CSV table of C-alpha atoms in Angstrom, one decimal:
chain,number,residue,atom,x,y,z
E,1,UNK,CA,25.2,2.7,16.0
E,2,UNK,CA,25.5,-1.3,15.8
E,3,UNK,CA,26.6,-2.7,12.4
E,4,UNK,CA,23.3,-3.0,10.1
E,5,UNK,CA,22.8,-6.6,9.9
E,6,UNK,CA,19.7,-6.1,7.1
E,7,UNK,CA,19.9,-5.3,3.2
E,8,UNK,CA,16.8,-4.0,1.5
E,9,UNK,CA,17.2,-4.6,-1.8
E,10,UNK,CA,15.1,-2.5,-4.7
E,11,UNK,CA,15.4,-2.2,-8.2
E,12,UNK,CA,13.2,-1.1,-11.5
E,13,UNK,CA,11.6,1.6,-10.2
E,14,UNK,CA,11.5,3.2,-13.7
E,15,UNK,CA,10.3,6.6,-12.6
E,16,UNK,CA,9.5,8.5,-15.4
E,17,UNK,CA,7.7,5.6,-17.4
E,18,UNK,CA,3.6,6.3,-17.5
E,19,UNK,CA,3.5,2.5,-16.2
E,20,UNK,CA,6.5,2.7,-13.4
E,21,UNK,CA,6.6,4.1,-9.8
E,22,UNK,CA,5.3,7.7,-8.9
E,23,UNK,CA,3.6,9.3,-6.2
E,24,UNK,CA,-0.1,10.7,-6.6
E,25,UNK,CA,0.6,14.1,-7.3
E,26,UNK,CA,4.4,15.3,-8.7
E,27,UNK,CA,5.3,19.0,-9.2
E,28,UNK,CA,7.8,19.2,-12.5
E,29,UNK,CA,10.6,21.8,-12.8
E,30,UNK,CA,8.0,23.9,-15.1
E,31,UNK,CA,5.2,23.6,-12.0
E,32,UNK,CA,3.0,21.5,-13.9
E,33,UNK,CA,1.4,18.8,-11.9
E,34,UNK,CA,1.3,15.1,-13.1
E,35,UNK,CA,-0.2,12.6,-10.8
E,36,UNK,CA,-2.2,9.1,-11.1
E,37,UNK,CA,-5.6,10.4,-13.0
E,38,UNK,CA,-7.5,7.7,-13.9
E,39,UNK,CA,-4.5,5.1,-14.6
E,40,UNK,CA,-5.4,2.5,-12.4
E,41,UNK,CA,-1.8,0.8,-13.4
E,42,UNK,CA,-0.4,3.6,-11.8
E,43,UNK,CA,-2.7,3.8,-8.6
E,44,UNK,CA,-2.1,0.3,-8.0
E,45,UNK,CA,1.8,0.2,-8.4
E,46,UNK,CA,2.1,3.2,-6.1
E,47,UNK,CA,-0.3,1.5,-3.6
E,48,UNK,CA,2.1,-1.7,-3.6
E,49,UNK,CA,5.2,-0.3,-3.2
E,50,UNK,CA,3.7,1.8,-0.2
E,51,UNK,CA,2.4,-2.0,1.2
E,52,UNK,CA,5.9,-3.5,0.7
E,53,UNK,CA,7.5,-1.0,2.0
E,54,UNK,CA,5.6,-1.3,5.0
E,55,UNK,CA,5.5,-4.9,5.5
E,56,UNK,CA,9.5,-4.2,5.1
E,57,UNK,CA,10.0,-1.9,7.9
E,58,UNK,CA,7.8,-3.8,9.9
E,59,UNK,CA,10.1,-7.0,10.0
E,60,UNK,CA,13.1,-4.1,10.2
E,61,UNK,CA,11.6,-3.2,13.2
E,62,UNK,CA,13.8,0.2,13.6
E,63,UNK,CA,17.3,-1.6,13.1
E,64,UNK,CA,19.8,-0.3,11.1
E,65,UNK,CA,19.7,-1.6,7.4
E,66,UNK,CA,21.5,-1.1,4.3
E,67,UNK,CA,19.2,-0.1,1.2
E,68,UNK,CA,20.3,-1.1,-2.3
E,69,UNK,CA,19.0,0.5,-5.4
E,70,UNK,CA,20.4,-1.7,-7.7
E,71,UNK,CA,19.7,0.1,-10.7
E,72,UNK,CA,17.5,1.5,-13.6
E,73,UNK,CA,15.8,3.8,-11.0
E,74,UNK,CA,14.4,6.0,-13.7
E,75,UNK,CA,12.8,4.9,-17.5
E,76,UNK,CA,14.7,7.9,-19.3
E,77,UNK,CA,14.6,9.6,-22.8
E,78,UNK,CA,15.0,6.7,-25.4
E,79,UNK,CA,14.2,4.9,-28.6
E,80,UNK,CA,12.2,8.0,-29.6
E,81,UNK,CA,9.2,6.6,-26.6
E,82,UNK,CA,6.7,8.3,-25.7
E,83,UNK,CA,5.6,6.1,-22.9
E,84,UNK,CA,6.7,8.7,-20.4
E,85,UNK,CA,5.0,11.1,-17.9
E,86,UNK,CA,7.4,14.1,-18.4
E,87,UNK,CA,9.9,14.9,-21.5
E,88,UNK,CA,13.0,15.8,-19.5
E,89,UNK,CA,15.0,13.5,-18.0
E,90,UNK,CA,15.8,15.3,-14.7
E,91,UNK,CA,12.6,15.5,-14.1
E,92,UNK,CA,12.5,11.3,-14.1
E,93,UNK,CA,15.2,12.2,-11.2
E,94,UNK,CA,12.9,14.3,-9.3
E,95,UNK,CA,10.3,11.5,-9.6
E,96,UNK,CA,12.7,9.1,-8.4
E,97,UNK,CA,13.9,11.2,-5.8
E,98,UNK,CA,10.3,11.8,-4.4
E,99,UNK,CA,9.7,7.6,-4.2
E,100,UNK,CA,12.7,6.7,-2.5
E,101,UNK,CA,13.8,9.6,-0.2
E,102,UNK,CA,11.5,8.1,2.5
E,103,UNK,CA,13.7,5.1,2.9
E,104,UNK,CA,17.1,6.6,1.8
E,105,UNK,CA,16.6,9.1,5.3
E,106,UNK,CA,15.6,5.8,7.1
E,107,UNK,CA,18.5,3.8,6.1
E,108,UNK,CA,22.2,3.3,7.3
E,109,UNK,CA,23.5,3.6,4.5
E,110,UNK,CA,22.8,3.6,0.6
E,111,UNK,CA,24.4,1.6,-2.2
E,112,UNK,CA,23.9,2.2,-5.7
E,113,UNK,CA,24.2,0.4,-8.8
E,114,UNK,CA,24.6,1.8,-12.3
E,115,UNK,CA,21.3,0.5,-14.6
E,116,UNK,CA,21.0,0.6,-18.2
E,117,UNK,CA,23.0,3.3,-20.2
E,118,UNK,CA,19.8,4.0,-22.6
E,119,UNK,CA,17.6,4.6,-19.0
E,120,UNK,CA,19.9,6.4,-16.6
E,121,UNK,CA,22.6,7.7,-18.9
E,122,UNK,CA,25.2,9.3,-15.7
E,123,UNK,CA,22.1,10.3,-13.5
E,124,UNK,CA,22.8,8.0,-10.6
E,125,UNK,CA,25.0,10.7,-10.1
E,126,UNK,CA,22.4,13.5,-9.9
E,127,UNK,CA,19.7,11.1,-8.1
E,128,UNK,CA,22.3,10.8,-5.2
E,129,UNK,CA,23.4,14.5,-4.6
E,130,UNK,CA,19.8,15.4,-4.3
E,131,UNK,CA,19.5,12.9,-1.5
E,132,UNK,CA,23.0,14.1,0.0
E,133,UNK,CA,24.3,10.1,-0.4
E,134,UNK,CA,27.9,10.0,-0.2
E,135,UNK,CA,29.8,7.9,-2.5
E,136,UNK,CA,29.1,7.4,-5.9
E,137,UNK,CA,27.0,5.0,-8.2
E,138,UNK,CA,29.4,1.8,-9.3
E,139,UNK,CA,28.9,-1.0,-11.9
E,140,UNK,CA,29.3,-3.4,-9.3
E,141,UNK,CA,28.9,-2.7,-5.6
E,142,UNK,CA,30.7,-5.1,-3.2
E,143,UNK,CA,30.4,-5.1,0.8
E,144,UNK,CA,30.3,-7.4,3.6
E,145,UNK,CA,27.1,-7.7,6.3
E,146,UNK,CA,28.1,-10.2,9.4
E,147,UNK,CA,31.0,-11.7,7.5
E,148,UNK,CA,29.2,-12.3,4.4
E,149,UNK,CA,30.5,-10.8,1.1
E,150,UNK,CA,27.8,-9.5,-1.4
E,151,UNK,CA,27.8,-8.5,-4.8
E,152,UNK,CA,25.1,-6.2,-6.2
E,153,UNK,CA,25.3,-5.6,-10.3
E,154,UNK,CA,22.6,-4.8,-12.1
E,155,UNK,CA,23.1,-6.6,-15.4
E,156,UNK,CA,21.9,-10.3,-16.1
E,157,UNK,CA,20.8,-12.1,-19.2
E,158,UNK,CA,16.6,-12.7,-19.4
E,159,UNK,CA,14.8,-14.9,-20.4
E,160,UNK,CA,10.8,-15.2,-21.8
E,161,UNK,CA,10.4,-18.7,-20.7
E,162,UNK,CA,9.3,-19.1,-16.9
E,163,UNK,CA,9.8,-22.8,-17.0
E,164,UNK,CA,14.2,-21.5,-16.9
E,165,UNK,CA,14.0,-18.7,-14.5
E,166,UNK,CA,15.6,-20.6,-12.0
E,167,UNK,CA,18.4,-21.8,-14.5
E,168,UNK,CA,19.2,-18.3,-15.3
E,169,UNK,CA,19.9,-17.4,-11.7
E,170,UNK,CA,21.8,-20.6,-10.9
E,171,UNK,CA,24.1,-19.9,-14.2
E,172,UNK,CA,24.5,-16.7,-13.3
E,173,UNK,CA,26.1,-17.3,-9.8
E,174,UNK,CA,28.3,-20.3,-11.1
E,175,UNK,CA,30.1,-18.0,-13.4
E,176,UNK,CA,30.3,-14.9,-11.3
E,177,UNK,CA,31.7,-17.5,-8.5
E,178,UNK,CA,34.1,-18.7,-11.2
E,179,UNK,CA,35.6,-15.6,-12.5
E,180,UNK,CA,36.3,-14.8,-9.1
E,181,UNK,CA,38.0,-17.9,-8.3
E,182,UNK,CA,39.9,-17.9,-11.7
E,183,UNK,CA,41.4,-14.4,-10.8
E,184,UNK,CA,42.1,-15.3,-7.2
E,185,UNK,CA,39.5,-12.5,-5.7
E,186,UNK,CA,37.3,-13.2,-2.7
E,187,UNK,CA,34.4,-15.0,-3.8
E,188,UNK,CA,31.0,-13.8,-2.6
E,189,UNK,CA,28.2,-15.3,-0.9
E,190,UNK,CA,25.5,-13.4,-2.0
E,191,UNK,CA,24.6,-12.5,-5.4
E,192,UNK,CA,22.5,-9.4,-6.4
E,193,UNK,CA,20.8,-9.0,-9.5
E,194,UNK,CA,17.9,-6.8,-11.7
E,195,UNK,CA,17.5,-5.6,-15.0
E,196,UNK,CA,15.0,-9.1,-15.9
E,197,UNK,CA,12.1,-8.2,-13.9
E,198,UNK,CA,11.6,-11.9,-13.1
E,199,UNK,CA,12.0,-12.0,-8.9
E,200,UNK,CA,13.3,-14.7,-7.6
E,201,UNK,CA,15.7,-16.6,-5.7
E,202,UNK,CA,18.3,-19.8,-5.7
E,203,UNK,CA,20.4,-21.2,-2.9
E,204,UNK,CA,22.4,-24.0,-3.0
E,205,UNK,CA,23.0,-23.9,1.0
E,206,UNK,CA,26.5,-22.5,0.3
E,207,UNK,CA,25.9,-19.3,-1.8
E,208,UNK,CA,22.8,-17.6,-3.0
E,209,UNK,CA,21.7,-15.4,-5.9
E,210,UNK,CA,18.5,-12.7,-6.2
E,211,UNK,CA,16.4,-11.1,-8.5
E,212,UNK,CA,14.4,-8.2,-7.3
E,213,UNK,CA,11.1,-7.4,-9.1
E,214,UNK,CA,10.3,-4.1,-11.3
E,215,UNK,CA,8.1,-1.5,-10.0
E,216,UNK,CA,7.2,-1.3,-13.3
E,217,UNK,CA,3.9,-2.7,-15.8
E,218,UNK,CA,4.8,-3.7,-19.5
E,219,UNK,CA,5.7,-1.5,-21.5
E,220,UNK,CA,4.8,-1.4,-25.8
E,221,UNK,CA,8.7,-3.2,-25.9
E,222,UNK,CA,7.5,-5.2,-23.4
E,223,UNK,CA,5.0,-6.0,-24.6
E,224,UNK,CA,6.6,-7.4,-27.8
E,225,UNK,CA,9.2,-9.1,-26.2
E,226,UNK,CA,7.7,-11.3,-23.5
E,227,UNK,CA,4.0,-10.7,-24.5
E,228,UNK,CA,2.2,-13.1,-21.7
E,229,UNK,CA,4.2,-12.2,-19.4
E,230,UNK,CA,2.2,-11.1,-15.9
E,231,UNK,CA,4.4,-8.7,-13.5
E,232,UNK,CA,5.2,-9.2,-10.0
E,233,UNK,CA,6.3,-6.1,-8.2
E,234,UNK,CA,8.2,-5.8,-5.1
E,235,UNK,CA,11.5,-6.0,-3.0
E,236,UNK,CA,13.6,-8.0,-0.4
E,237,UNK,CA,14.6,-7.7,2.4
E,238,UNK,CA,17.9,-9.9,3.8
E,239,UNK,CA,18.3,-10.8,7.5
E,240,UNK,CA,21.4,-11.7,9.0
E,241,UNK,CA,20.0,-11.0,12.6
E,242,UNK,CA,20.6,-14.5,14.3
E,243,UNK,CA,23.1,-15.7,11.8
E,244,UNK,CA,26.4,-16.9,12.2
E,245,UNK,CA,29.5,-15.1,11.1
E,246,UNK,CA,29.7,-15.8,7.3
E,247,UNK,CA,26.1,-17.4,7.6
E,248,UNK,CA,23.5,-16.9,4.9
E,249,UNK,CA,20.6,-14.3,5.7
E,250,UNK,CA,17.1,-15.2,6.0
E,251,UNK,CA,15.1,-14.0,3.2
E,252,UNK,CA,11.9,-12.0,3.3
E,253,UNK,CA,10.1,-11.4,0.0
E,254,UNK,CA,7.7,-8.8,-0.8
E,255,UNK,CA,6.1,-9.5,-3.8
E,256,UNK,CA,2.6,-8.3,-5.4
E,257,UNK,CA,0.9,-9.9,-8.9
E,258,UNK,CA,-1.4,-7.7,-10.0
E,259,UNK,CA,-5.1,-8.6,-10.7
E,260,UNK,CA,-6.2,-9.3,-14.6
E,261,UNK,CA,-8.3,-6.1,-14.0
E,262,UNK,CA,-5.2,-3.8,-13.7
E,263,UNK,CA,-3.6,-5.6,-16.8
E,264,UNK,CA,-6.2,-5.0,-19.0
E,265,UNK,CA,-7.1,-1.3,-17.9
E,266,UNK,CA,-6.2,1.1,-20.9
């Protein structure tokens, strides 16, 4: 098989939360059946990762690609929250596991990115032995696509003020760029991030930095934290088809805002 010159890039999934991604109808370890009901927050995040997914593998076109969950795949047991669908967290791996399997069987090959202790705790681990993906989950994921060296870590600071989005991102890849140079390690081209749930992107024609959306509503902490914030959902998708060696990839963006009708739905 040729070398996969595309990177889909998803993160935030949050399976597990009772606002993050899961199928219509789950089976849990106990056989109890969870599904959408009448959560229309859940119907309609389920229905736009199916569409962006779609509109992905359409621009893919059946060439090989590299998929990147680049972390906080499940929400998790914590801070005593009861915003959750099921009360065991392997059963936020099986959720996870029935999302994502789809495009972990289409994909070259899988990379995986350790998320937030307090979400995931170690079960990366467990979340990639059901899926039979070699390797293991790493803090920081490095590997090159035509010549081009990426960096994929989950971590970055947020922010609640829209108006610096684009700061954060441009910060962010100045000082990654700049511990690298100060240590004397190859510097990459192509920056990965999550963990904000702000998408978006900054190049400065040399190097380039991304945010992927959640798949995920607010949450009560949410809530609290960045309370008029609106949600996009979504992934990437990076092309290096047509590129030169070393070149920057073209960028595809799959993003969906939600309507004020889902947002106000209780």
């Amino acid at each position: 098989m040729k070398e996969p010159l595309l990177n889909l890039v998803i993160s935030d999934t949050h399976c597990g939360s009772d606002v993050g991604l899961m199928p219509p109808s789950v089976i849990l370890d106990n056989g109890t059946e969870r599904g959408h009901g009448r959560n229309k927050k859940l119907q309609w995040l389920w229905k736009s990762f199916l569409e962006s997914t779609a509109q992905a593998l359409e621009v893919i076109n059946g060439d090989p690609f590299i998929l990147t969950l680049n972390g906080d795949l499940i929400e998790g047991i914590h801070h005593r929250s009861d915003e959750v669908v099921a009360a065991k967290i392997i059963e936020h791996v099986g959720i996870a596991v029935e999302c994502l399997k789809p495009l972990v069987d289409e994909a070259h090959s899988v990379k995986v990115t350790k998320g937030t202790e307090c979400h995931v705790r170690d079960m990366e681990t467990v979340f990639m032995r059901e899926l039979n993906i070699p390797g293991k989950a790493k803090d920081v994921q490095q590997y090159t696509i035509n010549g081009c060296l990426v960096d994929a870590r989950h971590h970055m600071p947020a922010t609640s003020r829209l108006h610096l989005e684009s700061g954060g991102l441009g910060v962010a890849m100045a000082n990654c760029r700049s511990n690298m140079l100060r240590a004397g390690h190859p510097v990459a081209k192509v920056f990965l991030r999550a963990h904000r749930h702000c998408g978006g992107d900054v190049c400065d024609g040399e190097s380039m930095i991304l945010v992927t959306p959640p798949f995920q509503m607010l949450t009560r902490h949410a809530h609290k934290v960045v309370t008029d914030a609106i949600p996009r959902v979504g992934m990437y998708l990076l092309d290096w088809r047509n590129v030169p060696k070393g070149g920057l990839p073209a960028t595809h963006r799959f993003f969906f805002s939600p309507p004020q009708s889902i947002l106000h739905d209780e």
